[in-house]
PDB file of C-alpha atoms in Angstrom:
ATOM      1  CA  UNK A   1       0.000   0.000   0.000  1.00 42.00           C
ATOM      2  CA  UNK A   2       1.374   3.402  -0.978  1.00 44.00           C
ATOM      3  CA  UNK A   3       2.017   5.600   2.032  1.00 47.00           C
ATOM      4  CA  UNK A   4       0.182   8.962   2.179  1.00 49.00           C
ATOM      5  CA  UNK A   5       2.081  11.798   0.566  1.00 51.00           C
ATOM      6  CA  UNK A   6       3.468  14.241   3.100  1.00 48.00           C
ATOM      7  CA  UNK A   7       3.582  17.981   2.602  1.00 48.00           C
ATOM      8  CA  UNK A   8       7.360  17.768   2.585  1.00 52.00           C
ATOM      9  CA  UNK A   9       7.168  15.451  -0.431  1.00 55.00           C
ATOM     10  CA  UNK A  10       5.387  18.167  -2.406  1.00 51.00           C
ATOM     11  CA  UNK A  11       7.971  20.707  -1.327  1.00 54.00           C
ATOM     12  CA  UNK A  12      10.779  18.410  -2.427  1.00 54.00           C
ATOM     13  CA  UNK A  13       9.083  17.847  -5.772  1.00 52.00           C
ATOM     14  CA  UNK A  14       8.713  21.584  -6.287  1.00 51.00           C
ATOM     15  CA  UNK A  15      12.362  22.156  -5.454  1.00 53.00           C
ATOM     16  CA  UNK A  16      13.493  19.532  -7.958  1.00 52.00           C
ATOM     17  CA  UNK A  17      11.036  20.841 -10.515  1.00 49.00           C
ATOM     18  CA  UNK A  18      12.267  24.420 -10.110  1.00 55.00           C
ATOM     19  CA  UNK A  19      15.837  23.291 -10.577  1.00 49.00           C
ATOM     20  CA  UNK A  20      15.031  22.623 -14.218  1.00 46.00           C
ATOM     21  CA  UNK A  21      14.667  26.336 -14.912  1.00 47.00           C
ATOM     22  CA  UNK A  22      18.470  26.515 -14.917  1.00 44.00           C
ATOM     23  CA  UNK A  23      18.648  23.897 -17.662  1.00 42.00           C
ATOM     24  CA  UNK A  24      17.093  23.568 -21.101  1.00 39.00           C
ATOM     25  CA  UNK A  25      13.741  24.864 -19.866  1.00 44.00           C
ATOM     26  CA  UNK A  26      15.098  28.061 -18.298  1.00 50.00           C
ATOM     27  CA  UNK A  27      13.447  30.310 -20.899  1.00 73.00           C
ATOM     28  CA  UNK A  28       9.846  31.052 -19.930  1.00 85.00           C
ATOM     29  CA  UNK A  29       7.425  30.375 -22.824  1.00 93.00           C
ATOM     30  CA  UNK A  30       5.834  33.803 -22.485  1.00 93.00           C
ATOM     31  CA  UNK A  31       4.562  35.995 -25.318  1.00 91.00           C
ATOM     32  CA  UNK A  32       5.527  39.612 -24.488  1.00 92.00           C
ATOM     33  CA  UNK A  33       2.535  41.862 -24.041  1.00 90.00           C
ATOM     34  CA  UNK A  34       0.139  38.917 -23.858  1.00 90.00           C
ATOM     35  CA  UNK A  35       1.456  36.686 -21.087  1.00 92.00           C
ATOM     36  CA  UNK A  36       3.665  37.359 -18.086  1.00 93.00           C
ATOM     37  CA  UNK A  37       6.479  35.400 -16.514  1.00 93.00           C
ATOM     38  CA  UNK A  38       4.615  35.572 -13.202  1.00 94.00           C
ATOM     39  CA  UNK A  39       1.541  33.916 -14.741  1.00 95.00           C
ATOM     40  CA  UNK A  40       3.702  31.196 -16.258  1.00 96.00           C
ATOM     41  CA  UNK A  41       5.502  30.500 -12.970  1.00 95.00           C
ATOM     42  CA  UNK A  42       2.195  30.326 -11.078  1.00 96.00           C
ATOM     43  CA  UNK A  43       0.816  27.896 -13.671  1.00 96.00           C
ATOM     44  CA  UNK A  44       4.015  25.858 -13.674  1.00 95.00           C
ATOM     45  CA  UNK A  45       4.132  25.547  -9.905  1.00 95.00           C
ATOM     46  CA  UNK A  46       0.440  24.610  -9.730  1.00 96.00           C
ATOM     47  CA  UNK A  47       1.064  21.778 -12.194  1.00 96.00           C
ATOM     48  CA  UNK A  48       4.095  20.639 -10.202  1.00 95.00           C
ATOM     49  CA  UNK A  49       2.092  20.628  -6.975  1.00 95.00           C
ATOM     50  CA  UNK A  50      -0.644  18.557  -8.611  1.00 95.00           C
ATOM     51  CA  UNK A  51       1.697  16.017 -10.244  1.00 95.00           C
ATOM     52  CA  UNK A  52       4.406  15.858  -7.524  1.00 94.00           C
ATOM     53  CA  UNK A  53       7.187  14.611  -9.824  1.00 95.00           C
ATOM     54  CA  UNK A  54      10.300  13.019  -8.352  1.00 94.00           C
ATOM     55  CA  UNK A  55      13.556  12.611 -10.181  1.00 93.00           C
ATOM     56  CA  UNK A  56      14.729  14.067 -13.457  1.00 94.00           C
ATOM     57  CA  UNK A  57      12.498  12.030 -15.785  1.00 94.00           C
ATOM     58  CA  UNK A  58       9.293  12.783 -13.900  1.00 94.00           C
ATOM     59  CA  UNK A  59      10.268  16.459 -13.641  1.00 95.00           C
ATOM     60  CA  UNK A  60      10.868  16.647 -17.389  1.00 95.00           C
ATOM     61  CA  UNK A  61       7.484  15.041 -18.057  1.00 96.00           C
ATOM     62  CA  UNK A  62       5.776  17.394 -15.593  1.00 96.00           C
ATOM     63  CA  UNK A  63       7.467  20.351 -17.254  1.00 95.00           C
ATOM     64  CA  UNK A  64       6.225  19.137 -20.629  1.00 96.00           C
ATOM     65  CA  UNK A  65       2.696  18.741 -19.253  1.00 97.00           C
ATOM     66  CA  UNK A  66       2.788  22.290 -17.859  1.00 96.00           C
ATOM     67  CA  UNK A  67       3.995  23.645 -21.197  1.00 96.00           C
ATOM     68  CA  UNK A  68       1.371  21.773 -23.221  1.00 96.00           C
ATOM     69  CA  UNK A  69      -1.426  22.894 -20.897  1.00 96.00           C
ATOM     70  CA  UNK A  70      -0.106  26.460 -21.188  1.00 97.00           C
ATOM     71  CA  UNK A  71      -0.177  26.255 -24.985  1.00 96.00           C
ATOM     72  CA  UNK A  72      -3.717  24.834 -24.932  1.00 96.00           C
ATOM     73  CA  UNK A  73      -4.813  27.891 -22.961  1.00 95.00           C
ATOM     74  CA  UNK A  74      -3.444  30.007 -25.802  1.00 94.00           C
ATOM     75  CA  UNK A  75      -5.779  28.256 -28.232  1.00 95.00           C
ATOM     76  CA  UNK A  76      -8.819  29.481 -26.323  1.00 93.00           C
ATOM     77  CA  UNK A  77      -7.318  32.967 -26.120  1.00 93.00           C
ATOM     78  CA  UNK A  78      -6.607  32.980 -29.854  1.00 94.00           C
ATOM     79  CA  UNK A  79     -10.118  31.744 -30.626  1.00 95.00           C
ATOM     80  CA  UNK A  80     -11.651  34.587 -28.603  1.00 94.00           C
ATOM     81  CA  UNK A  81      -9.348  37.092 -30.288  1.00 94.00           C
ATOM     82  CA  UNK A  82     -10.211  35.801 -33.774  1.00 94.00           C
ATOM     83  CA  UNK A  83     -13.938  35.975 -33.029  1.00 95.00           C
ATOM     84  CA  UNK A  84     -13.637  39.497 -31.613  1.00 95.00           C
ATOM     85  CA  UNK A  85     -11.624  40.673 -34.628  1.00 94.00           C
ATOM     86  CA  UNK A  86     -14.157  39.207 -37.047  1.00 94.00           C
ATOM     87  CA  UNK A  87     -17.047  40.891 -35.242  1.00 94.00           C
ATOM     88  CA  UNK A  88     -15.202  44.206 -35.179  1.00 93.00           C
ATOM     89  CA  UNK A  89     -14.791  44.051 -38.974  1.00 93.00           C
ATOM     90  CA  UNK A  90     -18.546  43.674 -39.587  1.00 93.00           C
ATOM     91  CA  UNK A  91     -19.313  47.335 -40.273  1.00 91.00           C
ATOM     92  CA  UNK A  92     -16.240  47.667 -42.500  1.00 91.00           C
ATOM     93  CA  UNK A  93     -17.183  44.545 -44.453  1.00 90.00           C
ATOM     94  CA  UNK A  94     -20.776  45.735 -44.779  1.00 91.00           C
ATOM     95  CA  UNK A  95     -19.580  49.107 -46.091  1.00 89.00           C
ATOM     96  CA  UNK A  96     -17.335  47.418 -48.665  1.00 89.00           C
ATOM     97  CA  UNK A  97     -20.251  45.309 -49.865  1.00 88.00           C
ATOM     98  CA  UNK A  98     -22.152  48.527 -50.651  1.00 86.00           C
ATOM     99  CA  UNK A  99     -19.347  50.327 -52.497  1.00 81.00           C
ATOM    100  CA  UNK A 100     -20.862  49.817 -55.957  1.00 79.00           C
ATOM    101  CA  UNK A 101     -24.449  50.494 -54.916  1.00 83.00           C
ATOM    102  CA  UNK A 102     -26.509  53.544 -53.997  1.00 82.00           C
ATOM    103  CA  UNK A 103     -27.224  52.110 -50.551  1.00 84.00           C
ATOM    104  CA  UNK A 104     -25.724  53.946 -47.559  1.00 86.00           C
ATOM    105  CA  UNK A 105     -22.581  52.074 -46.447  1.00 87.00           C
ATOM    106  CA  UNK A 106     -23.074  52.557 -42.710  1.00 88.00           C
ATOM    107  CA  UNK A 107     -25.751  53.077 -40.105  1.00 90.00           C
ATOM    108  CA  UNK A 108     -24.243  56.513 -39.450  1.00 91.00           C
ATOM    109  CA  UNK A 109     -24.671  57.513 -43.102  1.00 92.00           C
ATOM    110  CA  UNK A 110     -28.282  56.318 -43.110  1.00 93.00           C
ATOM    111  CA  UNK A 111     -28.899  58.222 -39.872  1.00 94.00           C
ATOM    112  CA  UNK A 112     -27.432  61.366 -41.470  1.00 95.00           C
ATOM    113  CA  UNK A 113     -29.794  61.022 -44.419  1.00 94.00           C
ATOM    114  CA  UNK A 114     -32.690  60.456 -42.030  1.00 96.00           C
ATOM    115  CA  UNK A 115     -31.740  63.612 -40.154  1.00 96.00           C
ATOM    116  CA  UNK A 116     -31.631  65.544 -43.451  1.00 95.00           C
ATOM    117  CA  UNK A 117     -35.050  64.194 -44.456  1.00 95.00           C
ATOM    118  CA  UNK A 118     -36.585  65.133 -41.111  1.00 96.00           C
ATOM    119  CA  UNK A 119     -35.096  68.622 -41.287  1.00 96.00           C
ATOM    120  CA  UNK A 120     -36.489  69.174 -44.789  1.00 95.00           C
ATOM    121  CA  UNK A 121     -39.879  67.851 -43.707  1.00 96.00           C
ATOM    122  CA  UNK A 122     -39.931  70.275 -40.789  1.00 96.00           C
ATOM    123  CA  UNK A 123     -39.221  73.151 -43.187  1.00 95.00           C
ATOM    124  CA  UNK A 124     -42.131  72.187 -45.464  1.00 94.00           C
ATOM    125  CA  UNK A 125     -44.605  71.526 -42.662  1.00 95.00           C
ATOM    126  CA  UNK A 126     -43.948  74.942 -41.080  1.00 94.00           C
ATOM    127  CA  UNK A 127     -43.434  76.843 -44.325  1.00 93.00           C
ATOM    128  CA  UNK A 128     -46.598  78.962 -44.178  1.00 92.00           C
ATOM    129  CA  UNK A 129     -46.077  79.861 -40.501  1.00 93.00           C
ATOM    130  CA  UNK A 130     -42.418  80.829 -40.964  1.00 93.00           C
ATOM    131  CA  UNK A 131     -41.571  84.538 -41.516  1.00 94.00           C
ATOM    132  CA  UNK A 132     -40.730  85.084 -45.220  1.00 91.00           C
ATOM    133  CA  UNK A 133     -37.256  86.462 -44.486  1.00 90.00           C
ATOM    134  CA  UNK A 134     -36.206  83.386 -42.469  1.00 93.00           C
ATOM    135  CA  UNK A 135     -32.967  82.025 -43.999  1.00 92.00           C
ATOM    136  CA  UNK A 136     -32.937  78.458 -45.295  1.00 91.00           C
ATOM    137  CA  UNK A 137     -29.946  76.272 -46.010  1.00 91.00           C
ATOM    138  CA  UNK A 138     -29.490  76.061 -49.768  1.00 86.00           C
ATOM    139  CA  UNK A 139     -28.992  72.318 -49.566  1.00 88.00           C
ATOM    140  CA  UNK A 140     -32.336  71.905 -47.764  1.00 91.00           C
ATOM    141  CA  UNK A 141     -34.291  74.120 -50.170  1.00 88.00           C
ATOM    142  CA  UNK A 142     -32.821  72.415 -53.218  1.00 84.00           C
ATOM    143  CA  UNK A 143     -33.414  68.958 -51.743  1.00 88.00           C
ATOM    144  CA  UNK A 144     -37.074  69.809 -51.084  1.00 88.00           C
ATOM    145  CA  UNK A 145     -37.532  70.841 -54.714  1.00 84.00           C
ATOM    146  CA  UNK A 146     -35.651  67.798 -56.024  1.00 84.00           C
ATOM    147  CA  UNK A 147     -37.895  65.511 -53.992  1.00 84.00           C
ATOM    148  CA  UNK A 148     -40.950  67.359 -55.261  1.00 79.00           C
ATOM    149  CA  UNK A 149     -39.741  67.012 -58.851  1.00 77.00           C
ATOM    150  CA  UNK A 150     -39.646  63.246 -58.413  1.00 60.00           C
ATOM    151  CA  UNK A 151     -43.425  63.302 -57.941  1.00 53.00           C
ATOM    152  CA  UNK A 152     -44.304  66.093 -60.422  1.00 51.00           C
ATOM    153  CA  UNK A 153     -45.003  65.763 -64.130  1.00 49.00           C
ATOM    154  CA  UNK A 154     -42.014  67.869 -65.059  1.00 52.00           C
ATOM    155  CA  UNK A 155     -38.682  68.681 -63.464  1.00 52.00           C
ATOM    156  CA  UNK A 156     -38.144  72.166 -62.067  1.00 57.00           C
ATOM    157  CA  UNK A 157     -34.573  72.822 -63.218  1.00 58.00           C
ATOM    158  CA  UNK A 158     -35.655  75.339 -65.870  1.00 47.00           C
ATOM    159  CA  UNK A 159     -37.781  77.185 -63.344  1.00 59.00           C
ATOM    160  CA  UNK A 160     -34.908  77.332 -60.855  1.00 61.00           C
ATOM    161  CA  UNK A 161     -32.606  78.674 -63.531  1.00 52.00           C
ATOM    162  CA  UNK A 162     -35.094  81.456 -64.200  1.00 50.00           C
ATOM    163  CA  UNK A 163     -35.206  82.365 -60.522  1.00 62.00           C
ATOM    164  CA  UNK A 164     -31.397  82.431 -60.325  1.00 58.00           C
ATOM    165  CA  UNK A 165     -31.315  84.717 -63.348  1.00 48.00           C
ATOM    166  CA  UNK A 166     -33.800  87.061 -61.706  1.00 50.00           C
ATOM    167  CA  UNK A 167     -31.987  86.957 -58.358  1.00 59.00           C
ATOM    168  CA  UNK A 168     -28.289  86.297 -59.010  1.00 54.00           C
ATOM    169  CA  UNK A 169     -26.679  84.898 -55.893  1.00 61.00           C
ATOM    170  CA  UNK A 170     -29.935  85.235 -53.990  1.00 69.00           C
ATOM    171  CA  UNK A 171     -30.066  83.419 -50.666  1.00 83.00           C
ATOM    172  CA  UNK A 172     -32.760  80.923 -49.920  1.00 87.00           C
ATOM    173  CA  UNK A 173     -35.466  82.098 -47.528  1.00 90.00           C
ATOM    174  CA  UNK A 174     -38.890  80.808 -46.577  1.00 91.00           C
ATOM    175  CA  UNK A 175     -40.458  83.510 -48.751  1.00 89.00           C
ATOM    176  CA  UNK A 176     -38.368  82.519 -51.757  1.00 87.00           C
ATOM    177  CA  UNK A 177     -39.306  78.854 -51.362  1.00 88.00           C
ATOM    178  CA  UNK A 178     -42.998  79.812 -51.171  1.00 89.00           C
ATOM    179  CA  UNK A 179     -42.565  81.857 -54.355  1.00 86.00           C
ATOM    180  CA  UNK A 180     -41.056  78.845 -56.137  1.00 86.00           C
ATOM    181  CA  UNK A 181     -43.949  76.628 -55.004  1.00 88.00           C
ATOM    182  CA  UNK A 182     -46.435  79.234 -56.232  1.00 86.00           C
ATOM    183  CA  UNK A 183     -44.655  79.476 -59.580  1.00 83.00           C
ATOM    184  CA  UNK A 184     -44.650  75.692 -60.010  1.00 82.00           C
ATOM    185  CA  UNK A 185     -48.351  75.512 -59.157  1.00 84.00           C
ATOM    186  CA  UNK A 186     -49.168  78.313 -61.611  1.00 82.00           C
ATOM    187  CA  UNK A 187     -47.110  76.742 -64.380  1.00 77.00           C
ATOM    188  CA  UNK A 188     -48.698  73.319 -63.960  1.00 75.00           C
ATOM    189  CA  UNK A 189     -52.219  74.598 -63.302  1.00 80.00           C
ATOM    190  CA  UNK A 190     -52.224  73.271 -59.744  1.00 82.00           C
ATOM    191  CA  UNK A 191     -53.545  74.732 -56.517  1.00 90.00           C
ATOM    192  CA  UNK A 192     -50.744  75.954 -54.256  1.00 89.00           C
ATOM    193  CA  UNK A 193     -52.186  74.256 -51.162  1.00 91.00           C
ATOM    194  CA  UNK A 194     -52.425  70.937 -52.981  1.00 91.00           C
ATOM    195  CA  UNK A 195     -48.851  71.223 -54.233  1.00 89.00           C
ATOM    196  CA  UNK A 196     -47.659  71.993 -50.709  1.00 92.00           C
ATOM    197  CA  UNK A 197     -49.641  69.009 -49.423  1.00 93.00           C
ATOM    198  CA  UNK A 198     -47.964  66.838 -52.052  1.00 90.00           C
ATOM    199  CA  UNK A 199     -44.539  68.063 -50.926  1.00 91.00           C
ATOM    200  CA  UNK A 200     -45.369  67.346 -47.276  1.00 95.00           C
ATOM    201  CA  UNK A 201     -46.619  63.843 -48.094  1.00 95.00           C
ATOM    202  CA  UNK A 202     -43.504  63.227 -50.166  1.00 93.00           C
ATOM    203  CA  UNK A 203     -41.269  64.439 -47.324  1.00 95.00           C
ATOM    204  CA  UNK A 204     -42.985  62.158 -44.816  1.00 96.00           C
ATOM    205  CA  UNK A 205     -42.597  59.188 -47.146  1.00 95.00           C
ATOM    206  CA  UNK A 206     -38.896  59.897 -47.572  1.00 94.00           C
ATOM    207  CA  UNK A 207     -38.334  60.314 -43.822  1.00 96.00           C
ATOM    208  CA  UNK A 208     -40.213  57.097 -43.091  1.00 97.00           C
ATOM    209  CA  UNK A 209     -38.178  55.307 -45.731  1.00 96.00           C
ATOM    210  CA  UNK A 210     -34.936  56.349 -44.056  1.00 95.00           C
ATOM    211  CA  UNK A 211     -36.258  55.273 -40.656  1.00 96.00           C
ATOM    212  CA  UNK A 212     -36.840  51.816 -42.096  1.00 96.00           C
ATOM    213  CA  UNK A 213     -33.433  51.860 -43.793  1.00 94.00           C
ATOM    214  CA  UNK A 214     -31.648  52.698 -40.541  1.00 95.00           C
ATOM    215  CA  UNK A 215     -33.430  49.787 -38.841  1.00 95.00           C
ATOM    216  CA  UNK A 216     -32.703  47.451 -41.767  1.00 94.00           C
ATOM    217  CA  UNK A 217     -28.987  48.218 -41.796  1.00 94.00           C
ATOM    218  CA  UNK A 218     -28.797  47.797 -38.019  1.00 94.00           C
ATOM    219  CA  UNK A 219     -30.542  44.426 -38.250  1.00 95.00           C
ATOM    220  CA  UNK A 220     -28.250  43.334 -41.095  1.00 93.00           C
ATOM    221  CA  UNK A 221     -25.131  44.268 -39.149  1.00 94.00           C
ATOM    222  CA  UNK A 222     -26.441  42.477 -36.043  1.00 94.00           C
ATOM    223  CA  UNK A 223     -27.108  39.383 -38.159  1.00 95.00           C
ATOM    224  CA  UNK A 224     -23.573  39.520 -39.577  1.00 94.00           C
ATOM    225  CA  UNK A 225     -22.158  39.792 -36.059  1.00 94.00           C
ATOM    226  CA  UNK A 226     -24.187  36.771 -34.938  1.00 95.00           C
ATOM    227  CA  UNK A 227     -22.792  34.804 -37.883  1.00 93.00           C
ATOM    228  CA  UNK A 228     -19.296  35.526 -36.565  1.00 93.00           C
ATOM    229  CA  UNK A 229     -19.716  33.954 -33.150  1.00 93.00           C
ATOM    230  CA  UNK A 230     -17.374  31.285 -34.525  1.00 92.00           C
ATOM    231  CA  UNK A 231     -14.094  31.958 -36.338  1.00 92.00           C
ATOM    232  CA  UNK A 232     -14.116  31.765 -40.115  1.00 91.00           C
ATOM    233  CA  UNK A 233     -13.832  28.260 -41.541  1.00 92.00           C
ATOM    234  CA  UNK A 234     -10.085  28.310 -42.283  1.00 94.00           C
ATOM    235  CA  UNK A 235      -9.238  29.640 -38.822  1.00 93.00           C
ATOM    236  CA  UNK A 236     -11.596  27.195 -37.115  1.00 94.00           C
ATOM    237  CA  UNK A 237     -10.079  24.244 -38.986  1.00 95.00           C
ATOM    238  CA  UNK A 238      -6.578  25.350 -38.002  1.00 94.00           C
ATOM    239  CA  UNK A 239      -7.634  25.739 -34.366  1.00 95.00           C
ATOM    240  CA  UNK A 240      -9.229  22.282 -34.253  1.00 96.00           C
ATOM    241  CA  UNK A 241      -6.165  20.603 -35.738  1.00 96.00           C
ATOM    242  CA  UNK A 242      -3.727  22.499 -33.529  1.00 96.00           C
ATOM    243  CA  UNK A 243      -5.686  21.925 -30.323  1.00 96.00           C
ATOM    244  CA  UNK A 244      -6.157  18.254 -31.210  1.00 96.00           C
ATOM    245  CA  UNK A 245      -2.411  17.860 -31.677  1.00 96.00           C
ATOM    246  CA  UNK A 246      -1.680  19.525 -28.335  1.00 96.00           C
ATOM    247  CA  UNK A 247      -4.297  17.422 -26.550  1.00 96.00           C
ATOM    248  CA  UNK A 248      -2.822  14.183 -27.907  1.00 96.00           C
ATOM    249  CA  UNK A 249       0.658  15.188 -26.767  1.00 97.00           C
ATOM    250  CA  UNK A 250      -0.704  16.242 -23.365  1.00 96.00           C
ATOM    251  CA  UNK A 251      -2.507  12.944 -22.774  1.00 95.00           C
ATOM    252  CA  UNK A 252       0.552  11.040 -23.915  1.00 95.00           C
ATOM    253  CA  UNK A 253       2.784  12.938 -21.474  1.00 95.00           C
ATOM    254  CA  UNK A 254       0.271  12.412 -18.654  1.00 95.00           C
ATOM    255  CA  UNK A 255       0.158   8.687 -19.371  1.00 94.00           C
ATOM    256  CA  UNK A 256       3.941   8.466 -19.489  1.00 93.00           C
ATOM    257  CA  UNK A 257       4.225  10.286 -16.173  1.00 94.00           C
ATOM    258  CA  UNK A 258       1.591   8.046 -14.592  1.00 93.00           C
ATOM    259  CA  UNK A 259       3.394   4.936 -15.831  1.00 92.00           C
ATOM    260  CA  UNK A 260       6.745   6.232 -14.559  1.00 92.00           C
ATOM    261  CA  UNK A 261       5.309   7.039 -11.146  1.00 92.00           C
ATOM    262  CA  UNK A 262       3.586   3.642 -10.991  1.00 90.00           C
ATOM    263  CA  UNK A 263       6.883   1.869 -11.648  1.00 89.00           C
ATOM    264  CA  UNK A 264       8.591   3.957  -8.975  1.00 88.00           C
ATOM    265  CA  UNK A 265       5.956   3.251  -6.317  1.00 85.00           C
ATOM    266  CA  UNK A 266       5.321  -0.343  -7.334  1.00 84.00           C
ATOM    267  CA  UNK A 267       1.675   0.346  -8.092  1.00 79.00           C
ATOM    268  CA  UNK A 268       0.111  -1.646 -10.948  1.00 74.00           C
ATOM    269  CA  UNK A 269      -0.050   0.149 -14.287  1.00 65.00           C
ATOM    270  CA  UNK A 270      -3.559   0.631 -15.614  1.00 61.00           C
ATOM    271  CA  UNK A 271      -3.783  -1.591 -18.694  1.00 52.00           C
ATOM    272  CA  UNK A 272      -7.389  -0.748 -19.547  1.00 45.00           C
ATOM    273  CA  UNK A 273      -6.472   2.696 -20.863  1.00 51.00           C
ATOM    274  CA  UNK A 274      -7.079   3.041 -24.613  1.00 42.00           C
ATOM    275  CA  UNK A 275      -5.269   5.816 -26.422  1.00 49.00           C
ATOM    276  CA  UNK A 276      -6.262   7.054 -29.841  1.00 43.00           C
ATOM    277  CA  UNK A 277      -3.053   8.626 -31.059  1.00 42.00           C
ATOM    278  CA  UNK A 278      -3.346   7.142 -34.549  1.00 42.00           C
ATOM    279  CA  UNK A 279      -0.803   5.140 -36.453  1.00 37.00           C
ATOM    280  CA  UNK A 280       2.659   6.558 -37.119  1.00 38.00           C
ATOM    281  CA  UNK A 281       2.485   8.841 -40.117  1.00 42.00           C
ATOM    282  CA  UNK A 282      -1.365   8.830 -39.998  1.00 42.00           C
TER     283      UNK A 282
END
């Protein structure tokens, strides 16, 4: 019967194990900026305490087990890093997929267009209540007329050119925009109020469309992120093969250490263990 292990035995094992740091294993397997020598030493000593190696051979095997377990921990860290990097690239990848289209490449761009649409709608809805000399941004006034032209029988470019000729360099104001609406209505035989109502309806449709677009892009990006909860196929395959190789070497080292310790203590070696290391060269 094997006698109970005393605390002093563990201390002796640790001392012998630590002596190896002055030999071929003296260089800590630490990646600068990612791992620390202190973390490695704590891991190494915890493995030594658990395995309690005695003698050079057992210490070498325990050192190998500590190193393999340390490397396996890196696999999980690398997997998390690869997943995080893939998820961080989602918005960039989505934007690249929209480079040759008229779709906004980002949620921010769609939100900017929504903000523009809402601002233009506010101008139209309050046009009659706004003092005529109230300045308007040229881009807003022109966008309102462009959107109106999309729903009118004729474009308004010729009319705008006539206004520019009459008022060279004239600034856009609420009164000027009303005058343009009145001129369009008179030219087309429409009622001003109906034309203004058409512009308001058009503005609301555009704003609502951008609200839906912002939501759609957000949902699409969320879906792409969910699809990247695993690494891409090539990375995942490499991780599986690498981790499998490390696991096989770890189990082999554990079995060798167990067999060595069994021979030393006279305990029977477990013969029922089945290892699936594969055939040489397989």
